mmCIF file of C-alpha atoms and ligand atoms in Angstrom:
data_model
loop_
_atom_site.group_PDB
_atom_site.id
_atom_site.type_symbol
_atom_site.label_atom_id
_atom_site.label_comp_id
_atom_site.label_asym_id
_atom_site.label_seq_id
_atom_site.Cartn_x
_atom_site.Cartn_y
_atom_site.Cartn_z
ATOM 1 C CA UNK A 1 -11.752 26.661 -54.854
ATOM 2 C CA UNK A 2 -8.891 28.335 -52.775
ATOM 3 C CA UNK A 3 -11.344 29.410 -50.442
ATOM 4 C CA UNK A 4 -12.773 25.416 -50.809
ATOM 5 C CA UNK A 5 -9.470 24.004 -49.926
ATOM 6 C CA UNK A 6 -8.863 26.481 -46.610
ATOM 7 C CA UNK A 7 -12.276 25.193 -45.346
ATOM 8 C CA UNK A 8 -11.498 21.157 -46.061
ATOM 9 C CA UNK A 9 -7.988 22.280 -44.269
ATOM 10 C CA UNK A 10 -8.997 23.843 -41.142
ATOM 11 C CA UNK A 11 -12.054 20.869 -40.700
ATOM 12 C CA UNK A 12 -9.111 18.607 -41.551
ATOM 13 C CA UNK A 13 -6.856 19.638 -39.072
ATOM 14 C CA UNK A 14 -9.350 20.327 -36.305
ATOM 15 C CA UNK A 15 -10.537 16.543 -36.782
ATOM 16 C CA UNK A 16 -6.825 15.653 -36.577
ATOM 17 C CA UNK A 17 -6.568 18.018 -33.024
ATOM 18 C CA UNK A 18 -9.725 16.454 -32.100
ATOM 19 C CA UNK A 19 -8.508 12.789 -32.445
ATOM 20 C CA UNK A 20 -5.202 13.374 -30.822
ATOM 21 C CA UNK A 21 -6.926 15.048 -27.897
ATOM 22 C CA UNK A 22 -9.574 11.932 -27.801
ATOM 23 C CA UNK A 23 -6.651 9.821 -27.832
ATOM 24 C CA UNK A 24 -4.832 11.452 -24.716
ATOM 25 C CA UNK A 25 -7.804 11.118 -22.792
ATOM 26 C CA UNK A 26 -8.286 7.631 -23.563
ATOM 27 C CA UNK A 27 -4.743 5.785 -23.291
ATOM 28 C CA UNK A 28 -2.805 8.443 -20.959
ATOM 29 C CA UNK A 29 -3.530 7.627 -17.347
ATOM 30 C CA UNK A 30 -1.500 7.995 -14.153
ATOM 31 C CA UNK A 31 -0.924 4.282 -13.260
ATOM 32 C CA UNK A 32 -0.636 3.223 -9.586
ATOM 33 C CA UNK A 33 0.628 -0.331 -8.837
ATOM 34 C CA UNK A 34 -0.693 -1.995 -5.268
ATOM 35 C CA UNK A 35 -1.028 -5.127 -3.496
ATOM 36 C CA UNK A 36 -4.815 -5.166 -3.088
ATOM 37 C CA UNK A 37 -4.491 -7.580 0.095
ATOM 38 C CA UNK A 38 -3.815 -5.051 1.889
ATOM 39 C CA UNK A 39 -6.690 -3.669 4.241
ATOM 40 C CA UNK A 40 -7.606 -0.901 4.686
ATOM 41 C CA UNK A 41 -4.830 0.533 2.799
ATOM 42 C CA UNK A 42 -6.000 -1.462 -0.609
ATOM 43 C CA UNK A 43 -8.183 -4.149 -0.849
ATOM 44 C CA UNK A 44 -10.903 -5.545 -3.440
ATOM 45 C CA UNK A 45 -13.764 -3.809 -2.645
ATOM 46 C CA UNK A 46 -17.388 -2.762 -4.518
ATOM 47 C CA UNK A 47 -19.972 -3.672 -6.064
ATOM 48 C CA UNK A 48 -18.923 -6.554 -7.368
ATOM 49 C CA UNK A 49 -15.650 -6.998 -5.210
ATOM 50 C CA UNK A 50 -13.955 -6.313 -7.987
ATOM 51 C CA UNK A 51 -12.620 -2.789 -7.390
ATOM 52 C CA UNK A 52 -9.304 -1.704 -5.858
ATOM 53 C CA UNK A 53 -10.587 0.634 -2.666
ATOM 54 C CA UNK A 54 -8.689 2.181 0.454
ATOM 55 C CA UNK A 55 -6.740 4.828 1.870
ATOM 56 C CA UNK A 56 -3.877 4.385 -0.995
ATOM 57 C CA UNK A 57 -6.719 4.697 -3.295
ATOM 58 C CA UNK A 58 -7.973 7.563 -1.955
ATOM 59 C CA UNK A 59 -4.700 9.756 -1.928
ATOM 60 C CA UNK A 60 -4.299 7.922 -5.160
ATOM 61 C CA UNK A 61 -7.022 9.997 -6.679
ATOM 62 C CA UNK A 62 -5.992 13.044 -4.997
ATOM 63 C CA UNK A 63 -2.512 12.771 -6.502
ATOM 64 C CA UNK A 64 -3.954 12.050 -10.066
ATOM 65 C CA UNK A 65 -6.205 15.174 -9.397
ATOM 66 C CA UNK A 66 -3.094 17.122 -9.363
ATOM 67 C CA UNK A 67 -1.272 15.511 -11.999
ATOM 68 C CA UNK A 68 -4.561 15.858 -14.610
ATOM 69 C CA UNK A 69 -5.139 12.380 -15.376
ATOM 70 C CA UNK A 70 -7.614 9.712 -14.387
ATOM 71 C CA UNK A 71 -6.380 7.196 -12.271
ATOM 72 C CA UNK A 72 -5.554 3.278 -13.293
ATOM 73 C CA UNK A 73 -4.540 0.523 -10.839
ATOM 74 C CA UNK A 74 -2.607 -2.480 -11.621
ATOM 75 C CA UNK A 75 -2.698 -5.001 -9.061
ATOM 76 C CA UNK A 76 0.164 -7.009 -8.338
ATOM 77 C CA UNK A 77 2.199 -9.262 -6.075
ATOM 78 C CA UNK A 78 3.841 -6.679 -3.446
ATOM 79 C CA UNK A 79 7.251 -7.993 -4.173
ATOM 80 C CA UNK A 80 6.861 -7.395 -7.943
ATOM 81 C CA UNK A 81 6.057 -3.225 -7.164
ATOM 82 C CA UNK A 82 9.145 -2.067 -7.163
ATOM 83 C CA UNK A 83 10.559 -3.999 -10.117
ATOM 84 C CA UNK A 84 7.116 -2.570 -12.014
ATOM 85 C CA UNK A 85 8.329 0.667 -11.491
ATOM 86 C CA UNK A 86 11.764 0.681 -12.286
ATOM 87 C CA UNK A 87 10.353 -1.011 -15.439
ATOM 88 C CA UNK A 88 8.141 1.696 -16.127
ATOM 89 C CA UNK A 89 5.334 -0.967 -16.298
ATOM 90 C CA UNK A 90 3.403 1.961 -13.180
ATOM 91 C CA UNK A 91 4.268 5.622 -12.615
ATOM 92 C CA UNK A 92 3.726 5.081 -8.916
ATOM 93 C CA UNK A 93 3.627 2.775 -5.773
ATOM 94 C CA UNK A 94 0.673 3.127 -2.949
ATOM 95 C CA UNK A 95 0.430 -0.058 -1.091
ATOM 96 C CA UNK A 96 1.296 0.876 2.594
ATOM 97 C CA UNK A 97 5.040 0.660 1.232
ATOM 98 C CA UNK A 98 7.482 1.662 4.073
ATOM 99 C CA UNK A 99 10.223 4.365 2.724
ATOM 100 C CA UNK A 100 13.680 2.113 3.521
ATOM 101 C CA UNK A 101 17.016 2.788 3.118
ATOM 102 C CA UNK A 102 17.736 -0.526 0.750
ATOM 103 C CA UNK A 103 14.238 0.638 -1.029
ATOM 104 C CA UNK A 104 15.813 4.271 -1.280
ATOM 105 C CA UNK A 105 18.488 2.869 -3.171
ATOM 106 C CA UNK A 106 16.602 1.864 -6.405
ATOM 107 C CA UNK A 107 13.121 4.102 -6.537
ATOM 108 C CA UNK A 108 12.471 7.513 -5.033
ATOM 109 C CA UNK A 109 9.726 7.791 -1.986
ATOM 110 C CA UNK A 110 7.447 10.919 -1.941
ATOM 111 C CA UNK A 111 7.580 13.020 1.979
ATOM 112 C CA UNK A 112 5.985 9.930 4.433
ATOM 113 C CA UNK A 113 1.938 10.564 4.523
ATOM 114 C CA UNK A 114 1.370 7.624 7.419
ATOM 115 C CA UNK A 115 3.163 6.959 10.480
ATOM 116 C CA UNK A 116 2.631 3.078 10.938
ATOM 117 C CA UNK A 117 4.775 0.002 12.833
ATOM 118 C CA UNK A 118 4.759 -4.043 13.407
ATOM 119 C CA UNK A 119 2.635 -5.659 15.835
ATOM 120 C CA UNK A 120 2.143 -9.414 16.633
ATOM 121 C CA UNK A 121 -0.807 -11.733 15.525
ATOM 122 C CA UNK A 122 -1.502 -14.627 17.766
ATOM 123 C CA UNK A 123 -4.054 -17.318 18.405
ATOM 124 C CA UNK A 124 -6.343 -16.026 21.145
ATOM 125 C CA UNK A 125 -5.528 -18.238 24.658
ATOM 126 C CA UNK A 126 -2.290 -19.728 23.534
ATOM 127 C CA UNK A 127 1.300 -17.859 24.191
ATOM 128 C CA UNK A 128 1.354 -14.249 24.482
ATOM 129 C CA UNK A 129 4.899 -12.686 24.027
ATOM 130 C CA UNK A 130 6.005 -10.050 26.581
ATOM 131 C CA UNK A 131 9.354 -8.619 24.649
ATOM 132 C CA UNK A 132 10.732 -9.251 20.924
ATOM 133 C CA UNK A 133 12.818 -11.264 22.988
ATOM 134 C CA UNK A 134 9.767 -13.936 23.240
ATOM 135 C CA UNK A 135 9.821 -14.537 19.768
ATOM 136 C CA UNK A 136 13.419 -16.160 19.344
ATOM 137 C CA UNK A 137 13.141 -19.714 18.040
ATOM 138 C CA UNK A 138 9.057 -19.329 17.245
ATOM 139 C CA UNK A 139 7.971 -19.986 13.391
ATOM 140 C CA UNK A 140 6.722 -16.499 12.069
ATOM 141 C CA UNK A 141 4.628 -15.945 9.295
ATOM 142 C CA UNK A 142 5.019 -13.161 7.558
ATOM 143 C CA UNK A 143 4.343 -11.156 3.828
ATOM 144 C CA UNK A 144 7.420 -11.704 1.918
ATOM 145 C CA UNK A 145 9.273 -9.106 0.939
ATOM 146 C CA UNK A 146 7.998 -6.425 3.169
ATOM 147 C CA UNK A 147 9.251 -5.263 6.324
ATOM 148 C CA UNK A 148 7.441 -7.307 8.878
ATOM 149 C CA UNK A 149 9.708 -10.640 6.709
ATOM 150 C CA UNK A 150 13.155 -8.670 7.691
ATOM 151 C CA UNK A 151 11.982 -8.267 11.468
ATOM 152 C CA UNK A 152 10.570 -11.325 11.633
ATOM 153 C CA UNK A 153 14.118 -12.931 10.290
ATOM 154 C CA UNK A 154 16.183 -10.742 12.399
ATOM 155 C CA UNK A 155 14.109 -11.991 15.753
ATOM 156 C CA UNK A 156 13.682 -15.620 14.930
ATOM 157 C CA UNK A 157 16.251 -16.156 12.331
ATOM 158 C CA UNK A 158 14.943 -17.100 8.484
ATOM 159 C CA UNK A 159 14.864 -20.570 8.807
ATOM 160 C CA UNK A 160 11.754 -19.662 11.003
ATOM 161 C CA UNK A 161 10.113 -17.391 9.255
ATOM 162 C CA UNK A 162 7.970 -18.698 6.546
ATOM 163 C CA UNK A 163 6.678 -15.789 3.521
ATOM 164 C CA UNK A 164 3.456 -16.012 2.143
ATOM 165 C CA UNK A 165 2.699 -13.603 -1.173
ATOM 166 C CA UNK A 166 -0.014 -12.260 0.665
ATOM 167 C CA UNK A 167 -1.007 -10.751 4.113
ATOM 168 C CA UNK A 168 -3.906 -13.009 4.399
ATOM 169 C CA UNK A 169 -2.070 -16.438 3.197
ATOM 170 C CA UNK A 170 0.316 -15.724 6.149
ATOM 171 C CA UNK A 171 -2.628 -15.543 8.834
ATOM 172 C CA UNK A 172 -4.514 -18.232 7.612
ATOM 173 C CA UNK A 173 -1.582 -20.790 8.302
ATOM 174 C CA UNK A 174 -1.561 -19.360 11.765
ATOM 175 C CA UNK A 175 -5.270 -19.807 12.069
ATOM 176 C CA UNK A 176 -4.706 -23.602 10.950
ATOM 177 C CA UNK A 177 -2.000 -23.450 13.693
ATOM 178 C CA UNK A 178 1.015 -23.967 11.667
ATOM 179 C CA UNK A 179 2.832 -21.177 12.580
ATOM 180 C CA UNK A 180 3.401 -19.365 16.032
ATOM 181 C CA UNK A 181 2.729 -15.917 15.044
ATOM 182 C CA UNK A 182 2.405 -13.787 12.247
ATOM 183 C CA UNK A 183 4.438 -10.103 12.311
ATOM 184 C CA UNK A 184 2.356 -7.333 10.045
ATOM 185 C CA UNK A 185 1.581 -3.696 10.000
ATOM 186 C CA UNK A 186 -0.601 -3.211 12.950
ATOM 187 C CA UNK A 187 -3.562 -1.148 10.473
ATOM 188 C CA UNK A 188 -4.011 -4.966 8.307
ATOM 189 C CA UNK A 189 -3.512 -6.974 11.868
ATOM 190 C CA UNK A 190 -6.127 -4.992 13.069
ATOM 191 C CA UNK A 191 -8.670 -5.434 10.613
ATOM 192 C CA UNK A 192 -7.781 -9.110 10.495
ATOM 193 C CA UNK A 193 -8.233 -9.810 14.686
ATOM 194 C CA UNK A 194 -11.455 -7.846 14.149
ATOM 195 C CA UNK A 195 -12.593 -10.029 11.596
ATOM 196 C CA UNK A 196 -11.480 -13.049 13.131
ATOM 197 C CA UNK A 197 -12.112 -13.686 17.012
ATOM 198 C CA UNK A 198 -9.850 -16.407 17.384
ATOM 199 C CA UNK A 199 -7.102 -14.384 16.580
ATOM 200 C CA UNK A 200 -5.259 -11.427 18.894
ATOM 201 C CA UNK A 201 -2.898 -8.523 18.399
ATOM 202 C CA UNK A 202 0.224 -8.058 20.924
ATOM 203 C CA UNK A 203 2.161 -4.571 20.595
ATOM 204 C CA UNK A 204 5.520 -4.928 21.122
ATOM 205 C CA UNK A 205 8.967 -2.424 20.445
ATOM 206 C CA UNK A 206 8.763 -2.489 17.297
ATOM 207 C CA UNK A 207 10.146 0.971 15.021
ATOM 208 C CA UNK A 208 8.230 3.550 13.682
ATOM 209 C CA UNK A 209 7.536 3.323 10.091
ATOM 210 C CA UNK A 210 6.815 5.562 7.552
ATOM 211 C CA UNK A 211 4.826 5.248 4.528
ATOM 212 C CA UNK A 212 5.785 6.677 1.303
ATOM 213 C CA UNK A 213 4.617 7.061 -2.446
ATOM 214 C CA UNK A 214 7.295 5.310 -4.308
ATOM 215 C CA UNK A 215 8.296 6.774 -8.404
ATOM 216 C CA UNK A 216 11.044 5.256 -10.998
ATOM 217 C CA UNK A 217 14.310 6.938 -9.508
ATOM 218 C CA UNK A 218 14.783 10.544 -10.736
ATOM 219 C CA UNK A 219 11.080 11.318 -11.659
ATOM 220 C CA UNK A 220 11.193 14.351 -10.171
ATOM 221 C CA UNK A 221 8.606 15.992 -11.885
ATOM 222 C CA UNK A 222 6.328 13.091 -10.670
ATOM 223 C CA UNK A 223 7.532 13.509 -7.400
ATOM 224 C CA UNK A 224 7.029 17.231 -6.623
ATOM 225 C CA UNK A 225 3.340 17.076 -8.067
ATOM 226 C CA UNK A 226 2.994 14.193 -5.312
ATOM 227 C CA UNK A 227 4.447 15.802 -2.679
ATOM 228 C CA UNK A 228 2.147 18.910 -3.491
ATOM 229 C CA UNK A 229 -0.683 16.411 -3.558
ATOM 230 C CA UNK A 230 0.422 14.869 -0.227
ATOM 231 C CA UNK A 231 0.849 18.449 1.490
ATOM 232 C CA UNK A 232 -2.449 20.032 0.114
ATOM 233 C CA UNK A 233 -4.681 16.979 1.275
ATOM 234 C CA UNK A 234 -2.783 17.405 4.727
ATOM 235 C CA UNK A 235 -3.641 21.120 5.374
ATOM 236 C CA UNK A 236 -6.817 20.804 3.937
ATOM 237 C CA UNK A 237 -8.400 17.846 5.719
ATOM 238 C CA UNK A 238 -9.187 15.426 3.341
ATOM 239 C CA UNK A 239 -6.105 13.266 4.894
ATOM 240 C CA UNK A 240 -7.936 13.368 8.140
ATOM 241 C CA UNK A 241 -11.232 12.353 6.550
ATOM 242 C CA UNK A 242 -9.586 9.466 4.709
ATOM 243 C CA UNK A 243 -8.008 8.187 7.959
ATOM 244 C CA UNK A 244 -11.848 8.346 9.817
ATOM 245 C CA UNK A 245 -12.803 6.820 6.324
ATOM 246 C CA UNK A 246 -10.504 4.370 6.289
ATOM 247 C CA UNK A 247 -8.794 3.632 9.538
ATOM 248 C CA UNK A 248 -10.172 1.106 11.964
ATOM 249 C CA UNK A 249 -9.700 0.666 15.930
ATOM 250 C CA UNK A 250 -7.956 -1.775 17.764
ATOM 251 C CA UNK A 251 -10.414 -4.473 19.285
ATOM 252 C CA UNK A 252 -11.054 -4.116 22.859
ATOM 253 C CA UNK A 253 -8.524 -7.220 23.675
ATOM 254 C CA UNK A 254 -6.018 -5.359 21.327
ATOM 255 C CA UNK A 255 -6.051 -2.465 23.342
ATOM 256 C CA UNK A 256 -6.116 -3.813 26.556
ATOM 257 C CA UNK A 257 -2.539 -5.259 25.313
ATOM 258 C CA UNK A 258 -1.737 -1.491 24.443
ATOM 259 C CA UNK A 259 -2.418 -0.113 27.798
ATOM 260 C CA UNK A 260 -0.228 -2.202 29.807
HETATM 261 N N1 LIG B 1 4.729 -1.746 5.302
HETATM 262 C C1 LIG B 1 5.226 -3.033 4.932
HETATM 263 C C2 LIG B 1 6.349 -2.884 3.940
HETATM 264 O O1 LIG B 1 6.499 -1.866 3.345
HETATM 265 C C3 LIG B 1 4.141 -3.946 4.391
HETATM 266 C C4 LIG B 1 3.496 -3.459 3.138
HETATM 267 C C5 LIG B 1 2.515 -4.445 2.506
HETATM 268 O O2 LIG B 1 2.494 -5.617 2.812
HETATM 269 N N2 LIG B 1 1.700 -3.997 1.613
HETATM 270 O O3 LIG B 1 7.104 -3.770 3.723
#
């Protein structure tokens, strides 16, 4: 009986160890919010278009690799990221999200893993802007919330700049001519002007930005596995392979603009 009862006991609690490990596998993920409009950094992509892919995605998974846990995206309006992750609604941003000061105040950003900046978007054969200068008084469209909508505003002043929730939104209205110009992250306006002929991309003194991985403020323990993550797929490679993955060229009118 005794010897009954030990045997029911240890089958008992090895089901119980069982289930609990079952259920950590299948509810505990390492959730990543992004804007998937956001080529090629995140955009729907896959078999059935239905799948987050990009470069995010890709150190995504390389980040989760470190952590232990699969990887889950939520997709979301970009200016509702941050708000999701002080809310603890995702345990990390990826969606080309320049580290800012005013950002810096409310979430923590990993080291920067991509050096990017603002370029112009234009109809092809219509006005081409020499210096930011140029752009005073035009009607910008832009992403809102991001930092392309505080340039934008700064050059042109906000009654001129008109926000769109996404990147694409904000470059169709200047393909139905109803705004001037669009400012974005040259990586999306490149991928857009390639896709589009009518439209061009003008390079002008814009900053340097940096991306960064954003986490709730004070999750360091979050942060130091992603900053491992960031610095191991930098001295291994993979970061270059994602960037010939992922990374596209400027069109040849594009970089005409560049060189002169
Ligand atoms: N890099 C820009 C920003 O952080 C745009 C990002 C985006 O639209 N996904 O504001």
């Amino acid at each position: 009986m005794k010897r009954f009862l030990f045997g029911s006991l240890t089958v008992l609690a090895m089901a119980a160890l069982l289930a609990a490990c079952g259920k950590k596998d299948s509810t505990k993920y390492l959730v990543m919010g992004t804007n998937a409009e956001f080529p090629p950094f995140e955009t729907l992509g896959g078999a059935n278009s239905s799948e987050v892919v990009g470069f995010d995605v890709e150190v995504a998974r390389a980040i989760a690799a470190k952590v232990g846990l699969p990887l889950k995206i939520e997709d979301m309006k970009f200016d509702s990221l941050l708000p999701a992750l002080s809310a603890g609604k995702v345990d990390m941003v990826l969606a080309g999200m320049t580290i800012t000061p005013e950002r810096a105040q409310n979430v923590d950003f990993s080291a920067p893993y991509y050096k990017a900046t603002q370029v112009v978007l234009l109809l092809a054969g219509g006005f081409i802007p020499e210096s930011k200068d140029d752009l005073k008084g035009k009607t910008i469209a832009v992403q809102l919330g991001t930092t392309g909508d505080g340039v934008a505003a700064e050059i042109t002043g906000q009654e001129n700049v008109r926000p769109f929730t996404s990147a694409m939104d904000a470059v169709v209205e200047l393909m139905n001519s109803k705004v001037d110009c669009v400012v974005i992250d040259e990586q999306p306006a490149i991928q857009f002007a390639k896709k589009n002929p009518e439209l061009m991309l003008v390079r002008l003194a814009f900053d340097d930005e940096f991306y960064g991985v954003a986490v709730k403020k004070g999750n360091a323990e979050l942060l130091a596995q992603i900053n491992a993550a960031l610095a191991e797929i930098a001295a291994d490679g993979r970061n270059d392979q994602f960037v010939d993955q992922w990374m596209v060229q400027a069109p040849a009118a594009a970089a005409a603009e560049a060189a002169e």
